[in-house]
Amino acid sequence: MTLPLRTRSIPQCLACLRSYAWVDAVPTQTTGLRQQIRGKKKMPKPTGDIPARLRKDLPGFGKKGSIVPMARGMMRNHYFPSRTADYVTMSELRILRAQNIPIKRDYAFGRRDSDTSSTAASDAASLSGPEATEEYTRKAPEVERLTGARSIELLEIFVPHRMDFYRQPIVEEAPKKEESEAAQPKKEERRQQRTASSAAADLLAARTQKPQTKAQPKMTGAIYGSVSQHDVLVAVRASIATNDEAARVIVSEQDVVFTDEKARAENKIKELGDWEVEIKVRGEENGVKRIVRVVPQEA
């Protein structure tokens, strides 16, 4: 059974049906679709300052009669209703632009004299006698500096005797034994001459034969990356940071010296093992000697 045909002029959705059934109040118009009329898009609100002419002396802006920039909201809600400032017309603004008169605000107007007078009065009231003529200067808080001997003593206490660093070692694979070209054809001939009995004998020999050990990789002692002076300095600072007094010890990268000739030449450690390092303090000849151990990192 087919549905009755519907004309395309009649809308199908409920919202369109309401618009279709709506009739204007005009008596001449009996039926018709309601037309949606959209209003004009709202223009963006103007932002920024506008020029205004001062009618009074205004601290922070300028003298009476000067033209200064003001916020639109403050001008509309405060300064214009209180007759403190007036709007500048477009004709006056054109004249100002033609004469290249700057529109600036004097931030120091009305404040500089009052601030200096208030500070002078407060200083005079606080000081009396001969101290009133002296200038008051604010001193920075003094921090007691540690002596070189005390710094060495704190490093001896809080820096561990051995500092471990984990690095990935460089491993060389063992070379594979390559069979000679002359031995390969001999093996092929032996395989062709074998019979069933020889195959059984080979099976028994394979069972009794010892398993071959695989060639293990050889560790060269070299590592990926290195242990630099900065790495040792970070470890030293982390160890002395646990104490408030020891944290005041000043140590830089130049104060970390490797005593081994190989490490001193490159200023870094590039092999596994134990290495001696000396941590010096400025003003002291002898420093604190510690051991830096480079341990292979397990994969």
PDB file of C-alpha atoms in Angstrom:
ATOM      1  CA  MET A   1       0.000   0.000   0.000  1.00  0.00           C
ATOM      2  CA  THR A   2       1.513   3.277  -1.040  1.00  0.00           C
ATOM      3  CA  LEU A   3       1.318   6.469   0.949  1.00  0.00           C
ATOM      4  CA  PRO A   4      -0.544   9.413  -0.522  1.00  0.00           C
ATOM      5  CA  LEU A   5       1.598  11.915  -2.342  1.00  0.00           C
ATOM      6  CA  ARG A   6       2.529  15.081  -0.500  1.00  0.00           C
ATOM      7  CA  THR A   7       3.120  18.375  -2.159  1.00  0.00           C
ATOM      8  CA  ARG A   8       6.549  19.866  -1.791  1.00  0.00           C
ATOM      9  CA  SER A   9       5.102  23.230  -0.822  1.00  0.00           C
ATOM     10  CA  ILE A  10       3.951  21.867   2.545  1.00  0.00           C
ATOM     11  CA  PRO A  11       6.869  21.504   5.011  1.00  0.00           C
ATOM     12  CA  GLN A  12       7.359  18.240   6.886  1.00  0.00           C
ATOM     13  CA  CYS A  13       8.997  19.191  10.224  1.00  0.00           C
ATOM     14  CA  LEU A  14       7.050  20.647  13.152  1.00  0.00           C
ATOM     15  CA  ALA A  15       9.001  23.907  13.267  1.00  0.00           C
ATOM     16  CA  CYS A  16       8.326  24.556   9.597  1.00  0.00           C
ATOM     17  CA  LEU A  17       4.652  23.636  10.042  1.00  0.00           C
ATOM     18  CA  ARG A  18       4.316  26.231  12.801  1.00  0.00           C
ATOM     19  CA  SER A  19       5.870  28.834  10.542  1.00  0.00           C
ATOM     20  CA  TYR A  20       3.612  27.757   7.708  1.00  0.00           C
ATOM     21  CA  ALA A  21       0.474  27.980   9.867  1.00  0.00           C
ATOM     22  CA  TRP A  22       1.426  31.380  11.286  1.00  0.00           C
ATOM     23  CA  VAL A  23      -0.594  34.232   9.847  1.00  0.00           C
ATOM     24  CA  ASP A  24       0.350  37.865  10.123  1.00  0.00           C
ATOM     25  CA  ALA A  25      -2.011  40.303  11.723  1.00  0.00           C
ATOM     26  CA  VAL A  26      -2.327  42.181   8.432  1.00  0.00           C
ATOM     27  CA  PRO A  27      -5.905  41.663   7.149  1.00  0.00           C
ATOM     28  CA  THR A  28      -4.894  41.609   3.487  1.00  0.00           C
ATOM     29  CA  GLN A  29      -2.551  38.698   4.002  1.00  0.00           C
ATOM     30  CA  THR A  30      -4.449  35.495   4.636  1.00  0.00           C
ATOM     31  CA  THR A  31      -1.631  32.941   4.617  1.00  0.00           C
ATOM     32  CA  GLY A  32       2.088  32.942   4.289  1.00  0.00           C
ATOM     33  CA  LEU A  33       5.323  31.768   5.765  1.00  0.00           C
ATOM     34  CA  ARG A  34       6.823  33.666   8.649  1.00  0.00           C
ATOM     35  CA  GLN A  35      10.061  35.235   7.579  1.00  0.00           C
ATOM     36  CA  GLN A  36      12.862  35.338  10.086  1.00  0.00           C
ATOM     37  CA  ILE A  37      14.399  38.795  10.212  1.00  0.00           C
ATOM     38  CA  ARG A  38      17.799  39.035  11.772  1.00  0.00           C
ATOM     39  CA  GLY A  39      18.997  42.230  13.317  1.00  0.00           C
ATOM     40  CA  LYS A  40      22.181  43.991  12.369  1.00  0.00           C
ATOM     41  CA  LYS A  41      25.337  42.528  13.733  1.00  0.00           C
ATOM     42  CA  LYS A  42      26.609  44.371  16.737  1.00  0.00           C
ATOM     43  CA  MET A  43      29.694  46.396  16.091  1.00  0.00           C
ATOM     44  CA  PRO A  44      32.674  45.611  18.322  1.00  0.00           C
ATOM     45  CA  LYS A  45      32.947  47.875  21.301  1.00  0.00           C
ATOM     46  CA  PRO A  46      35.687  50.490  20.940  1.00  0.00           C
ATOM     47  CA  THR A  47      38.671  49.933  23.160  1.00  0.00           C
ATOM     48  CA  GLY A  48      41.610  52.076  24.181  1.00  0.00           C
ATOM     49  CA  ASP A  49      41.975  55.589  25.516  1.00  0.00           C
ATOM     50  CA  ILE A  50      40.366  58.758  24.180  1.00  0.00           C
ATOM     51  CA  PRO A  51      41.704  62.335  24.328  1.00  0.00           C
ATOM     52  CA  ALA A  52      40.132  64.545  27.000  1.00  0.00           C
ATOM     53  CA  ARG A  53      40.614  68.183  28.047  1.00  0.00           C
ATOM     54  CA  LEU A  54      41.166  68.695  31.768  1.00  0.00           C
ATOM     55  CA  ARG A  55      39.049  71.335  33.508  1.00  0.00           C
ATOM     56  CA  LYS A  56      40.951  70.946  36.776  1.00  0.00           C
ATOM     57  CA  ASP A  57      44.433  70.008  37.920  1.00  0.00           C
ATOM     58  CA  LEU A  58      44.420  66.226  38.149  1.00  0.00           C
ATOM     59  CA  PRO A  59      47.315  64.442  39.893  1.00  0.00           C
ATOM     60  CA  GLY A  60      48.874  61.809  37.694  1.00  0.00           C
ATOM     61  CA  PHE A  61      47.394  63.344  34.502  1.00  0.00           C
ATOM     62  CA  GLY A  62      48.334  67.021  34.094  1.00  0.00           C
ATOM     63  CA  LYS A  63      47.441  70.679  34.594  1.00  0.00           C
ATOM     64  CA  LYS A  64      44.166  72.419  33.824  1.00  0.00           C
ATOM     65  CA  GLY A  65      43.600  72.846  30.068  1.00  0.00           C
ATOM     66  CA  SER A  66      46.002  70.092  28.985  1.00  0.00           C
ATOM     67  CA  ILE A  67      44.798  67.322  26.697  1.00  0.00           C
ATOM     68  CA  VAL A  68      45.591  63.852  28.010  1.00  0.00           C
ATOM     69  CA  PRO A  69      44.506  60.285  27.124  1.00  0.00           C
ATOM     70  CA  MET A  70      41.889  58.738  29.405  1.00  0.00           C
ATOM     71  CA  ALA A  71      40.125  55.416  29.639  1.00  0.00           C
ATOM     72  CA  ARG A  72      36.668  55.431  28.069  1.00  0.00           C
ATOM     73  CA  GLY A  73      34.953  53.939  31.095  1.00  0.00           C
ATOM     74  CA  MET A  74      36.534  56.332  33.602  1.00  0.00           C
ATOM     75  CA  MET A  75      35.773  59.293  31.369  1.00  0.00           C
ATOM     76  CA  ARG A  76      32.141  58.286  30.895  1.00  0.00           C
ATOM     77  CA  ASN A  77      31.379  57.294  34.495  1.00  0.00           C
ATOM     78  CA  HIS A  78      33.602  59.516  36.625  1.00  0.00           C
ATOM     79  CA  TYR A  79      35.537  62.404  35.087  1.00  0.00           C
ATOM     80  CA  PHE A  80      32.890  63.786  32.717  1.00  0.00           C
ATOM     81  CA  PRO A  81      29.949  63.700  35.209  1.00  0.00           C
ATOM     82  CA  SER A  82      32.109  65.349  37.898  1.00  0.00           C
ATOM     83  CA  ARG A  83      33.152  68.097  35.429  1.00  0.00           C
ATOM     84  CA  THR A  84      36.790  67.163  35.775  1.00  0.00           C
ATOM     85  CA  ALA A  85      37.360  66.704  32.031  1.00  0.00           C
ATOM     86  CA  ASP A  86      35.540  67.290  28.740  1.00  0.00           C
ATOM     87  CA  TYR A  87      35.506  65.359  25.496  1.00  0.00           C
ATOM     88  CA  VAL A  88      37.628  66.630  22.607  1.00  0.00           C
ATOM     89  CA  THR A  89      35.699  67.144  19.375  1.00  0.00           C
ATOM     90  CA  MET A  90      36.863  65.837  16.013  1.00  0.00           C
ATOM     91  CA  SER A  91      37.636  69.349  14.733  1.00  0.00           C
ATOM     92  CA  GLU A  92      39.852  70.062  17.742  1.00  0.00           C
ATOM     93  CA  LEU A  93      41.528  66.696  17.295  1.00  0.00           C
ATOM     94  CA  ARG A  94      42.319  67.508  13.635  1.00  0.00           C
ATOM     95  CA  ILE A  95      43.891  70.814  14.677  1.00  0.00           C
ATOM     96  CA  LEU A  96      46.024  69.047  17.275  1.00  0.00           C
ATOM     97  CA  ARG A  97      47.211  66.518  14.720  1.00  0.00           C
ATOM     98  CA  ALA A  98      47.972  69.233  12.172  1.00  0.00           C
ATOM     99  CA  GLN A  99      50.071  71.126  14.726  1.00  0.00           C
ATOM    100  CA  ASN A 100      51.778  67.893  15.913  1.00  0.00           C
ATOM    101  CA  ILE A 101      50.805  68.533  19.521  1.00  0.00           C
ATOM    102  CA  PRO A 102      51.500  65.367  21.535  1.00  0.00           C
ATOM    103  CA  ILE A 103      48.739  63.927  23.678  1.00  0.00           C
ATOM    104  CA  LYS A 104      50.617  62.662  26.719  1.00  0.00           C
ATOM    105  CA  ARG A 105      49.917  62.056  30.350  1.00  0.00           C
ATOM    106  CA  ASP A 106      52.169  63.445  33.092  1.00  0.00           C
ATOM    107  CA  TYR A 107      52.377  60.631  35.617  1.00  0.00           C
ATOM    108  CA  ALA A 108      54.564  62.640  38.008  1.00  0.00           C
ATOM    109  CA  PHE A 109      52.306  65.721  38.125  1.00  0.00           C
ATOM    110  CA  GLY A 110      51.028  66.419  41.636  1.00  0.00           C
ATOM    111  CA  ARG A 111      52.810  63.417  43.126  1.00  0.00           C
ATOM    112  CA  ARG A 112      56.498  64.227  43.113  1.00  0.00           C
ATOM    113  CA  ASP A 113      56.305  67.156  45.530  1.00  0.00           C
ATOM    114  CA  SER A 114      53.919  65.405  47.883  1.00  0.00           C
ATOM    115  CA  ASP A 115      55.989  62.236  47.953  1.00  0.00           C
ATOM    116  CA  THR A 116      59.236  64.070  48.668  1.00  0.00           C
ATOM    117  CA  SER A 117      57.631  66.231  51.333  1.00  0.00           C
ATOM    118  CA  SER A 118      56.030  63.243  53.051  1.00  0.00           C
ATOM    119  CA  THR A 119      59.265  61.248  53.051  1.00  0.00           C
ATOM    120  CA  ALA A 120      61.220  64.243  54.350  1.00  0.00           C
ATOM    121  CA  ALA A 121      58.670  64.825  57.113  1.00  0.00           C
ATOM    122  CA  SER A 122      58.722  61.170  58.131  1.00  0.00           C
ATOM    123  CA  ASP A 123      62.537  61.113  58.187  1.00  0.00           C
ATOM    124  CA  ALA A 124      62.666  64.293  60.256  1.00  0.00           C
ATOM    125  CA  ALA A 125      60.125  62.913  62.705  1.00  0.00           C
ATOM    126  CA  SER A 126      61.928  59.587  63.085  1.00  0.00           C
ATOM    127  CA  LEU A 127      65.405  61.083  63.558  1.00  0.00           C
ATOM    128  CA  SER A 128      66.411  63.615  66.189  1.00  0.00           C
ATOM    129  CA  GLY A 129      69.623  65.406  67.136  1.00  0.00           C
ATOM    130  CA  PRO A 130      72.807  64.868  65.105  1.00  0.00           C
ATOM    131  CA  GLU A 131      71.368  61.738  63.479  1.00  0.00           C
ATOM    132  CA  ALA A 132      68.818  63.857  61.564  1.00  0.00           C
ATOM    133  CA  THR A 133      71.507  65.187  59.219  1.00  0.00           C
ATOM    134  CA  GLU A 134      72.774  61.732  58.244  1.00  0.00           C
ATOM    135  CA  GLU A 135      71.273  59.955  55.265  1.00  0.00           C
ATOM    136  CA  TYR A 136      69.491  56.698  55.954  1.00  0.00           C
ATOM    137  CA  THR A 137      70.706  53.809  53.795  1.00  0.00           C
ATOM    138  CA  ARG A 138      69.172  50.378  53.853  1.00  0.00           C
ATOM    139  CA  LYS A 139      71.789  47.692  54.383  1.00  0.00           C
ATOM    140  CA  ALA A 140      71.554  44.215  52.936  1.00  0.00           C
ATOM    141  CA  PRO A 141      71.513  41.360  55.443  1.00  0.00           C
ATOM    142  CA  GLU A 142      74.983  40.020  56.073  1.00  0.00           C
ATOM    143  CA  VAL A 143      75.561  36.293  55.631  1.00  0.00           C
ATOM    144  CA  GLU A 144      78.403  34.696  57.512  1.00  0.00           C
ATOM    145  CA  ARG A 145      80.826  33.138  55.057  1.00  0.00           C
ATOM    146  CA  LEU A 146      82.521  29.842  55.719  1.00  0.00           C
ATOM    147  CA  THR A 147      86.281  29.732  55.974  1.00  0.00           C
ATOM    148  CA  GLY A 148      88.340  27.457  53.758  1.00  0.00           C
ATOM    149  CA  ALA A 149      89.268  25.164  56.635  1.00  0.00           C
ATOM    150  CA  ARG A 150      85.640  24.807  57.708  1.00  0.00           C
ATOM    151  CA  SER A 151      84.584  24.072  54.114  1.00  0.00           C
ATOM    152  CA  ILE A 152      87.203  21.306  53.848  1.00  0.00           C
ATOM    153  CA  GLU A 153      86.012  19.871  57.150  1.00  0.00           C
ATOM    154  CA  LEU A 154      82.384  19.794  55.995  1.00  0.00           C
ATOM    155  CA  LEU A 155      83.345  18.139  52.704  1.00  0.00           C
ATOM    156  CA  GLU A 156      85.271  15.472  54.609  1.00  0.00           C
ATOM    157  CA  ILE A 157      82.192  14.732  56.710  1.00  0.00           C
ATOM    158  CA  PHE A 158      79.364  14.734  54.172  1.00  0.00           C
ATOM    159  CA  VAL A 159      80.954  13.673  50.862  1.00  0.00           C
ATOM    160  CA  PRO A 160      81.106   9.839  50.692  1.00  0.00           C
ATOM    161  CA  HIS A 161      84.486   8.196  50.209  1.00  0.00           C
ATOM    162  CA  ARG A 162      83.283   6.447  47.048  1.00  0.00           C
ATOM    163  CA  MET A 163      80.845   7.735  44.443  1.00  0.00           C
ATOM    164  CA  ASP A 164      79.397   5.184  42.024  1.00  0.00           C
ATOM    165  CA  PHE A 165      78.408   6.029  38.449  1.00  0.00           C
ATOM    166  CA  TYR A 166      76.665   3.503  36.201  1.00  0.00           C
ATOM    167  CA  ARG A 167      77.468   3.512  32.491  1.00  0.00           C
ATOM    168  CA  GLN A 168      76.802   1.086  29.648  1.00  0.00           C
ATOM    169  CA  PRO A 169      80.023  -0.702  28.598  1.00  0.00           C
ATOM    170  CA  ILE A 170      81.161  -1.184  25.017  1.00  0.00           C
ATOM    171  CA  VAL A 171      81.205  -4.923  24.197  1.00  0.00           C
ATOM    172  CA  GLU A 172      83.005  -6.505  21.231  1.00  0.00           C
ATOM    173  CA  GLU A 173      81.471  -9.620  19.732  1.00  0.00           C
ATOM    174  CA  ALA A 174      83.748 -12.636  19.314  1.00  0.00           C
ATOM    175  CA  PRO A 175      84.716 -13.313  15.657  1.00  0.00           C
ATOM    176  CA  LYS A 176      83.047 -16.323  14.063  1.00  0.00           C
ATOM    177  CA  LYS A 177      85.254 -19.124  12.803  1.00  0.00           C
ATOM    178  CA  GLU A 178      84.980 -19.215   9.037  1.00  0.00           C
ATOM    179  CA  GLU A 179      85.535 -22.540   7.352  1.00  0.00           C
ATOM    180  CA  SER A 180      88.003 -22.630   4.546  1.00  0.00           C
ATOM    181  CA  GLU A 181      86.773 -23.144   0.995  1.00  0.00           C
ATOM    182  CA  ALA A 182      88.883 -26.289   0.633  1.00  0.00           C
ATOM    183  CA  ALA A 183      87.222 -28.028   3.588  1.00  0.00           C
ATOM    184  CA  GLN A 184      83.672 -27.481   2.282  1.00  0.00           C
ATOM    185  CA  PRO A 185      83.888 -29.790  -0.800  1.00  0.00           C
ATOM    186  CA  LYS A 186      85.426 -32.561   1.330  1.00  0.00           C
ATOM    187  CA  LYS A 187      82.399 -32.497   3.631  1.00  0.00           C
ATOM    188  CA  GLU A 188      80.067 -32.768   0.648  1.00  0.00           C
ATOM    189  CA  GLU A 189      81.963 -35.843  -0.628  1.00  0.00           C
ATOM    190  CA  ARG A 190      81.732 -37.522   2.783  1.00  0.00           C
ATOM    191  CA  ARG A 191      77.981 -36.953   2.910  1.00  0.00           C
ATOM    192  CA  GLN A 192      77.550 -38.661  -0.468  1.00  0.00           C
ATOM    193  CA  GLN A 193      79.612 -41.738   0.562  1.00  0.00           C
ATOM    194  CA  ARG A 194      77.762 -42.297   3.844  1.00  0.00           C
ATOM    195  CA  THR A 195      75.409 -45.237   4.194  1.00  0.00           C
ATOM    196  CA  ALA A 196      72.731 -46.118   6.718  1.00  0.00           C
ATOM    197  CA  SER A 197      75.275 -47.675   9.095  1.00  0.00           C
ATOM    198  CA  SER A 198      77.468 -44.586   8.984  1.00  0.00           C
ATOM    199  CA  ALA A 199      74.444 -42.411   9.745  1.00  0.00           C
ATOM    200  CA  ALA A 200      73.716 -44.470  12.888  1.00  0.00           C
ATOM    201  CA  ALA A 201      77.347 -44.149  13.944  1.00  0.00           C
ATOM    202  CA  ASP A 202      77.186 -40.390  13.485  1.00  0.00           C
ATOM    203  CA  LEU A 203      74.049 -40.266  15.644  1.00  0.00           C
ATOM    204  CA  LEU A 204      75.793 -42.109  18.483  1.00  0.00           C
ATOM    205  CA  ALA A 205      78.820 -39.855  18.151  1.00  0.00           C
ATOM    206  CA  ALA A 206      76.620 -36.754  18.313  1.00  0.00           C
ATOM    207  CA  ARG A 207      75.032 -37.968  21.558  1.00  0.00           C
ATOM    208  CA  THR A 208      78.358 -38.633  23.213  1.00  0.00           C
ATOM    209  CA  GLN A 209      79.949 -35.426  21.904  1.00  0.00           C
ATOM    210  CA  LYS A 210      80.282 -32.536  24.345  1.00  0.00           C
ATOM    211  CA  PRO A 211      78.231 -29.447  23.569  1.00  0.00           C
ATOM    212  CA  GLN A 212      80.214 -26.664  21.988  1.00  0.00           C
ATOM    213  CA  THR A 213      80.492 -23.520  24.056  1.00  0.00           C
ATOM    214  CA  LYS A 214      79.483 -20.331  22.304  1.00  0.00           C
ATOM    215  CA  ALA A 215      82.005 -17.565  22.109  1.00  0.00           C
ATOM    216  CA  GLN A 216      81.177 -14.969  24.743  1.00  0.00           C
ATOM    217  CA  PRO A 217      81.469 -11.264  23.949  1.00  0.00           C
ATOM    218  CA  LYS A 218      84.616  -9.552  25.131  1.00  0.00           C
ATOM    219  CA  MET A 219      84.358  -6.503  27.392  1.00  0.00           C
ATOM    220  CA  THR A 220      86.857  -3.833  26.369  1.00  0.00           C
ATOM    221  CA  GLY A 221      86.481  -1.575  29.410  1.00  0.00           C
ATOM    222  CA  ALA A 222      85.335   1.443  27.413  1.00  0.00           C
ATOM    223  CA  ILE A 223      81.912   2.951  28.081  1.00  0.00           C
ATOM    224  CA  TYR A 224      79.277   4.815  26.152  1.00  0.00           C
ATOM    225  CA  GLY A 225      79.383   8.440  27.203  1.00  0.00           C
ATOM    226  CA  SER A 226      81.629   9.549  30.045  1.00  0.00           C
ATOM    227  CA  VAL A 227      81.795  10.806  33.630  1.00  0.00           C
ATOM    228  CA  SER A 228      82.636  14.501  33.506  1.00  0.00           C
ATOM    229  CA  GLN A 229      83.514  17.101  36.116  1.00  0.00           C
ATOM    230  CA  HIS A 230      79.915  18.291  36.072  1.00  0.00           C
ATOM    231  CA  ASP A 231      78.658  14.793  36.953  1.00  0.00           C
ATOM    232  CA  VAL A 232      80.988  14.634  39.951  1.00  0.00           C
ATOM    233  CA  LEU A 233      79.981  18.170  40.982  1.00  0.00           C
ATOM    234  CA  VAL A 234      76.283  17.242  40.925  1.00  0.00           C
ATOM    235  CA  ALA A 235      76.966  14.227  43.151  1.00  0.00           C
ATOM    236  CA  VAL A 236      78.986  16.358  45.597  1.00  0.00           C
ATOM    237  CA  ARG A 237      76.292  19.039  45.806  1.00  0.00           C
ATOM    238  CA  ALA A 238      73.607  16.416  46.369  1.00  0.00           C
ATOM    239  CA  SER A 239      75.575  14.934  49.273  1.00  0.00           C
ATOM    240  CA  ILE A 240      76.255  18.263  51.030  1.00  0.00           C
ATOM    241  CA  ALA A 241      72.690  19.510  50.511  1.00  0.00           C
ATOM    242  CA  THR A 242      71.511  17.321  53.402  1.00  0.00           C
ATOM    243  CA  ASN A 243      73.066  19.748  55.920  1.00  0.00           C
ATOM    244  CA  ASP A 244      72.257  23.466  56.142  1.00  0.00           C
ATOM    245  CA  GLU A 245      75.804  24.532  56.958  1.00  0.00           C
ATOM    246  CA  ALA A 246      77.422  22.226  54.403  1.00  0.00           C
ATOM    247  CA  ALA A 247      75.060  23.497  51.700  1.00  0.00           C
ATOM    248  CA  ARG A 248      76.775  26.903  51.986  1.00  0.00           C
ATOM    249  CA  VAL A 249      80.079  25.474  50.733  1.00  0.00           C
ATOM    250  CA  ILE A 250      80.865  26.955  47.314  1.00  0.00           C
ATOM    251  CA  VAL A 251      82.182  24.379  44.831  1.00  0.00           C
ATOM    252  CA  SER A 252      82.452  24.815  41.048  1.00  0.00           C
ATOM    253  CA  GLU A 253      83.513  22.605  38.135  1.00  0.00           C
ATOM    254  CA  GLN A 254      87.026  24.074  38.200  1.00  0.00           C
ATOM    255  CA  ASP A 255      87.384  22.827  41.785  1.00  0.00           C
ATOM    256  CA  VAL A 256      86.891  19.187  40.685  1.00  0.00           C
ATOM    257  CA  VAL A 257      90.244  17.809  39.464  1.00  0.00           C
ATOM    258  CA  PHE A 258      91.014  14.266  38.276  1.00  0.00           C
ATOM    259  CA  THR A 259      94.365  13.072  39.655  1.00  0.00           C
ATOM    260  CA  ASP A 260      94.869  10.309  37.030  1.00  0.00           C
ATOM    261  CA  GLU A 261      96.824  11.509  34.005  1.00  0.00           C
ATOM    262  CA  LYS A 262      94.501   9.922  31.441  1.00  0.00           C
ATOM    263  CA  ALA A 263      91.365  11.411  32.957  1.00  0.00           C
ATOM    264  CA  ARG A 264      93.046  14.764  33.608  1.00  0.00           C
ATOM    265  CA  ALA A 265      94.043  15.112  29.944  1.00  0.00           C
ATOM    266  CA  GLU A 266      90.418  14.838  28.779  1.00  0.00           C
ATOM    267  CA  ASN A 267      88.746  16.185  31.962  1.00  0.00           C
ATOM    268  CA  LYS A 268      86.464  13.155  31.899  1.00  0.00           C
ATOM    269  CA  ILE A 269      86.448   9.415  32.574  1.00  0.00           C
ATOM    270  CA  LYS A 270      85.737   7.153  29.594  1.00  0.00           C
ATOM    271  CA  GLU A 271      86.540   3.697  31.008  1.00  0.00           C
ATOM    272  CA  LEU A 272      85.341   1.398  33.767  1.00  0.00           C
ATOM    273  CA  GLY A 273      87.186   1.169  37.059  1.00  0.00           C
ATOM    274  CA  ASP A 274      88.172   3.261  40.070  1.00  0.00           C
ATOM    275  CA  TRP A 275      89.447   6.791  39.550  1.00  0.00           C
ATOM    276  CA  GLU A 276      90.704   9.292  42.079  1.00  0.00           C
ATOM    277  CA  VAL A 277      89.317  12.822  42.147  1.00  0.00           C
ATOM    278  CA  GLU A 278      90.247  15.815  44.303  1.00  0.00           C
ATOM    279  CA  ILE A 279      87.676  18.399  45.404  1.00  0.00           C
ATOM    280  CA  LYS A 280      89.353  21.708  46.164  1.00  0.00           C
ATOM    281  CA  VAL A 281      88.170  24.854  47.924  1.00  0.00           C
ATOM    282  CA  ARG A 282      89.318  28.336  47.019  1.00  0.00           C
ATOM    283  CA  GLY A 283      91.991  29.580  49.371  1.00  0.00           C
ATOM    284  CA  GLU A 284      93.153  26.095  50.394  1.00  0.00           C
ATOM    285  CA  GLU A 285      96.069  24.207  48.842  1.00  0.00           C
ATOM    286  CA  ASN A 286      94.958  20.671  49.682  1.00  0.00           C
ATOM    287  CA  GLY A 287      91.508  19.421  48.853  1.00  0.00           C
ATOM    288  CA  VAL A 288      89.400  16.382  49.649  1.00  0.00           C
ATOM    289  CA  LYS A 289      90.287  13.210  47.731  1.00  0.00           C
ATOM    290  CA  ARG A 290      87.585  10.719  46.862  1.00  0.00           C
ATOM    291  CA  ILE A 291      87.164   7.632  44.649  1.00  0.00           C
ATOM    292  CA  VAL A 292      84.928   7.691  41.580  1.00  0.00           C
ATOM    293  CA  ARG A 293      83.907   4.173  40.573  1.00  0.00           C
ATOM    294  CA  VAL A 294      82.455   3.592  37.106  1.00  0.00           C
ATOM    295  CA  VAL A 295      80.317   0.435  37.223  1.00  0.00           C
ATOM    296  CA  PRO A 296      78.895  -1.378  34.156  1.00  0.00           C
ATOM    297  CA  GLN A 297      75.181  -0.867  33.835  1.00  0.00           C
ATOM    298  CA  GLU A 298      73.148  -4.050  33.516  1.00  0.00           C
ATOM    299  CA  ALA A 299      70.885  -4.171  30.500  1.00  0.00           C
TER     300      ALA A 299
END
